[in-house]
Short mmCIF file of C-alpha atoms in Angstrom, two decimals:
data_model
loop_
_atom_site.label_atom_id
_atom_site.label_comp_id
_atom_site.label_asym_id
_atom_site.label_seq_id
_atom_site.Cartn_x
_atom_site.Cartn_y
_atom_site.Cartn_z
CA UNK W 1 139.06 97.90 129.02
CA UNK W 2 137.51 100.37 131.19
CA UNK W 3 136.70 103.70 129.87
CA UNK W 4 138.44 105.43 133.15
CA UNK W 5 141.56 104.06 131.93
CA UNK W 6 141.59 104.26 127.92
CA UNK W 7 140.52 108.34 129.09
CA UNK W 8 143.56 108.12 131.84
CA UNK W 9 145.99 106.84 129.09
CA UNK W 10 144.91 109.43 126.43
CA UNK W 11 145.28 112.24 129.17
CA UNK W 12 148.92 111.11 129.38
CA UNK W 13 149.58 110.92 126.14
CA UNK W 14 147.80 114.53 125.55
CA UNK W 15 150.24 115.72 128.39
CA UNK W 16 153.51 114.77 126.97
CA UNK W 17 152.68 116.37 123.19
CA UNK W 18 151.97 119.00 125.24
CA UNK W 19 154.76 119.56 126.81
CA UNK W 20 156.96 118.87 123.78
CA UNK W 21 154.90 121.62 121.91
CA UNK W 22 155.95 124.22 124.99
CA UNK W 23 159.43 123.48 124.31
CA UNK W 24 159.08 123.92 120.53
CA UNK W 25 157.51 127.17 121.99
CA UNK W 26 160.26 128.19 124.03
CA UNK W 27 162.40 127.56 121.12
CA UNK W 28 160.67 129.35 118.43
CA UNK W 29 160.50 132.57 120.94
CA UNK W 30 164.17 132.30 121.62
CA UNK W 31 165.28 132.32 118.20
CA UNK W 32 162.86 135.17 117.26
CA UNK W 33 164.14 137.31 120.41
CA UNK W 34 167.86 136.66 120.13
CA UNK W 35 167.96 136.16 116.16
CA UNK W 36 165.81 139.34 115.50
CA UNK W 37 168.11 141.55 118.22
CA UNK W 38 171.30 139.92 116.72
CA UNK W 39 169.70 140.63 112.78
CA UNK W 40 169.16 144.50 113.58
CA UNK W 41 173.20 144.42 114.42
CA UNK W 42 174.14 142.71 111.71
CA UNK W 43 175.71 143.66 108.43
CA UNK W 44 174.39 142.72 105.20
CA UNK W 45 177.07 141.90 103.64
CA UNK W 46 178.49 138.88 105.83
CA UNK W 47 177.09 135.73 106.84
CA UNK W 48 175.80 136.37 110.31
CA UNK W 49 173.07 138.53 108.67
CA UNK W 50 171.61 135.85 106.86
CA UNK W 51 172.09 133.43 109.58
CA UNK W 52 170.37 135.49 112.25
CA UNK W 53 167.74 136.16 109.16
CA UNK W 54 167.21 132.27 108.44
CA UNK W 55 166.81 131.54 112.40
CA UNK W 56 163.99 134.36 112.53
CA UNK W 57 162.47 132.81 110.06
CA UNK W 58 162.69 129.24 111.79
CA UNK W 59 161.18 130.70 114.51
CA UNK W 60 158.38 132.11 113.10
CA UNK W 61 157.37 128.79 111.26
CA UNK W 62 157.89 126.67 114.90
CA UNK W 63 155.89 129.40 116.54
CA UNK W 64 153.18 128.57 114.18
CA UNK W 65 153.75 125.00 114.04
CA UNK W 66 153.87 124.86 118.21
CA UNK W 67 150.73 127.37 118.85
CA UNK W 68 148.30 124.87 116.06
CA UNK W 69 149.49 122.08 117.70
CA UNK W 70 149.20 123.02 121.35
CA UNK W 71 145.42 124.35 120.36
CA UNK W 72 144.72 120.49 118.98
CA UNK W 73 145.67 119.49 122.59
CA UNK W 74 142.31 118.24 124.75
CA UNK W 75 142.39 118.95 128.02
CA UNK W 76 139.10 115.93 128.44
CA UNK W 77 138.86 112.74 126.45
CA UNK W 78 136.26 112.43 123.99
CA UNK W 79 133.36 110.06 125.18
CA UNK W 80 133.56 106.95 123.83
CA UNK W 81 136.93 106.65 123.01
CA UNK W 82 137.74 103.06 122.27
CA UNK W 83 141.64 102.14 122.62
CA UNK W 84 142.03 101.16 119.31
CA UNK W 85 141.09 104.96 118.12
CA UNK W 86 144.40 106.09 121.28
CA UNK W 87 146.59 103.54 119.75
CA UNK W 88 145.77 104.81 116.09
CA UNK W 89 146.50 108.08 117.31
CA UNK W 90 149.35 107.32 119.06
CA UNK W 91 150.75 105.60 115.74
CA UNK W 92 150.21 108.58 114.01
CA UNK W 93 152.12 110.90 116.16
CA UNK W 94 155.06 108.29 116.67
CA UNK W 95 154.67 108.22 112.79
CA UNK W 96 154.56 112.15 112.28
CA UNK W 97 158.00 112.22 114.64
CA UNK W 98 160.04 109.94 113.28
CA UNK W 99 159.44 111.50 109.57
CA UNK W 100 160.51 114.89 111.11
CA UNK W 101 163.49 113.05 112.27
CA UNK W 102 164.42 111.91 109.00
CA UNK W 103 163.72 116.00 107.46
CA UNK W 104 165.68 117.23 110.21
CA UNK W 105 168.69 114.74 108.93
CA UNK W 106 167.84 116.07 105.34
CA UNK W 107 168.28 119.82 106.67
CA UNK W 108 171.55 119.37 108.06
CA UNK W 109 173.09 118.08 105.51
CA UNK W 110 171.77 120.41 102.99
CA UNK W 111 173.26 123.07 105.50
CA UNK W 112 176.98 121.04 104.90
CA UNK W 113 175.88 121.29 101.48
CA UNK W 114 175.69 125.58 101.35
CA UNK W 115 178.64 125.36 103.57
CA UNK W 116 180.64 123.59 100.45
CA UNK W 117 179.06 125.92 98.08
CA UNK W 118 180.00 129.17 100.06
CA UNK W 119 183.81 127.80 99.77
CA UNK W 120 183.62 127.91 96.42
CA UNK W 121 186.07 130.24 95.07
CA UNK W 122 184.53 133.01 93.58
CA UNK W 123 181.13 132.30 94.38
CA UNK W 124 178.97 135.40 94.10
CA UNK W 125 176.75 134.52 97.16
CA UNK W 126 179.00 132.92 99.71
CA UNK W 127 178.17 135.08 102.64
CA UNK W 128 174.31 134.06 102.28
CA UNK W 129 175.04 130.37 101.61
CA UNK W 130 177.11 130.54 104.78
CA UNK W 131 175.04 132.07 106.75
CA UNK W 132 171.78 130.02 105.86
CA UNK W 133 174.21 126.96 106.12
CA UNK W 134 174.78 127.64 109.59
CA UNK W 135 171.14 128.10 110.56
CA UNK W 136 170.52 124.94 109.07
CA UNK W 137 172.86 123.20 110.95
CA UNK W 138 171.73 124.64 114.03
CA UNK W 139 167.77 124.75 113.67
CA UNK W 140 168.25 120.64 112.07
CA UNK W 141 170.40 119.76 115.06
CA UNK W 142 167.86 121.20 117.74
CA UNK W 143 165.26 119.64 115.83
CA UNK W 144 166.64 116.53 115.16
CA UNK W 145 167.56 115.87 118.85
CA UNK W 146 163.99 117.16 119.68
CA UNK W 147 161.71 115.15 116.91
CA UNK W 148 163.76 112.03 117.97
CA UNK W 149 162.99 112.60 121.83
CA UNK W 150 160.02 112.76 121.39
CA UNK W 151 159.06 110.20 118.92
CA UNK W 152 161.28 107.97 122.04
CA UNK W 153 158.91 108.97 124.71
CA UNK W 154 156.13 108.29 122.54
CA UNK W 155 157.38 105.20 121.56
CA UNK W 156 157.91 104.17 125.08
CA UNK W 157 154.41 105.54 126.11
CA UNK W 158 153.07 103.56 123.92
CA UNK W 159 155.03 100.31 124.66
CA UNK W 160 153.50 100.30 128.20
CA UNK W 161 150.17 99.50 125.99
CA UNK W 162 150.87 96.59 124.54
CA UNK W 163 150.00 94.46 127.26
CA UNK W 164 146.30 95.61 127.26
CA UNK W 165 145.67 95.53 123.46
#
């Protein structure tokens, strides 16, 4: 195969990660703007405190997540580049999505999980566990319908290559 076209196809590939790491971005920033404005108004001592609190927090580890990744991206293929290395690469990030797919399932259910724990009569810390609870649900859900986009437009991407391996 051509070089112009294993450097074409790895352009593509670069571009879509790319954008998927500018909407983990955009996310990140939103729940760090509206979570940390909504945590200043919040009481302590009821459950949208902690879930504005957990969602800051969220942010702050996709905003970290998102910038490393989107400073991986290259802008130029690397000479050389074979399509067996772009395929192995593409594995790995159709491998790396559909694991975070399977977490994000794991975080939503441990946020039912609080939930139940927060209705327990008498229990010292429901207000927390329902609020963290929440923010689970909400940060797994966005992830989970985000991880498994991707990892479906990767897949896809990477279906079109078949017929030249």
């Amino acid at each position: 195969m051509p070089a112009l076209e294993v450097a074409a196809l790895d352009h593509a590939r670069e571009m879509l990660l790319g954008r998927a790491l500018a909407v983990l971005a955009a996310w990140a920033l939103l729940n760090l703007l509206v979570g940390g404005t909504l945590l200043k108004q919040a009481d302590r001592r009821y459950a949208p405190y902690y879930f504005h609190g957990m969602n800051v927090g969220w942010g702050l580890v996709n905003a970290v997540l998102a910038c490393w990744g989107i400073l991986q991206i290259r802008f130029t293929s690397p000479p050389g580049l074979r399509l067996a290395e772009l395929v192995a690469a593409q594995l790995h990030n159709e491998n790396l999505f559909l694991l975070n797919t399977g977490l994000d399932v794991a975080y939503i259910v441990t946020g039912f999980y609080l939930r139940a724990l927060a209705a327990v009569p008498g229990q010292a810390h429901a207000p927390r566990l329902h609020g963290f609870g929440g923010a689970l649900w909400v940060q797994g859900g966005f992830l989970l319908v985000f991880d498994a986009a991707v990892w479906s437009l990767l897949h896809w991407q990477g279906r079109a290559w078949l017929s030249l391996i």
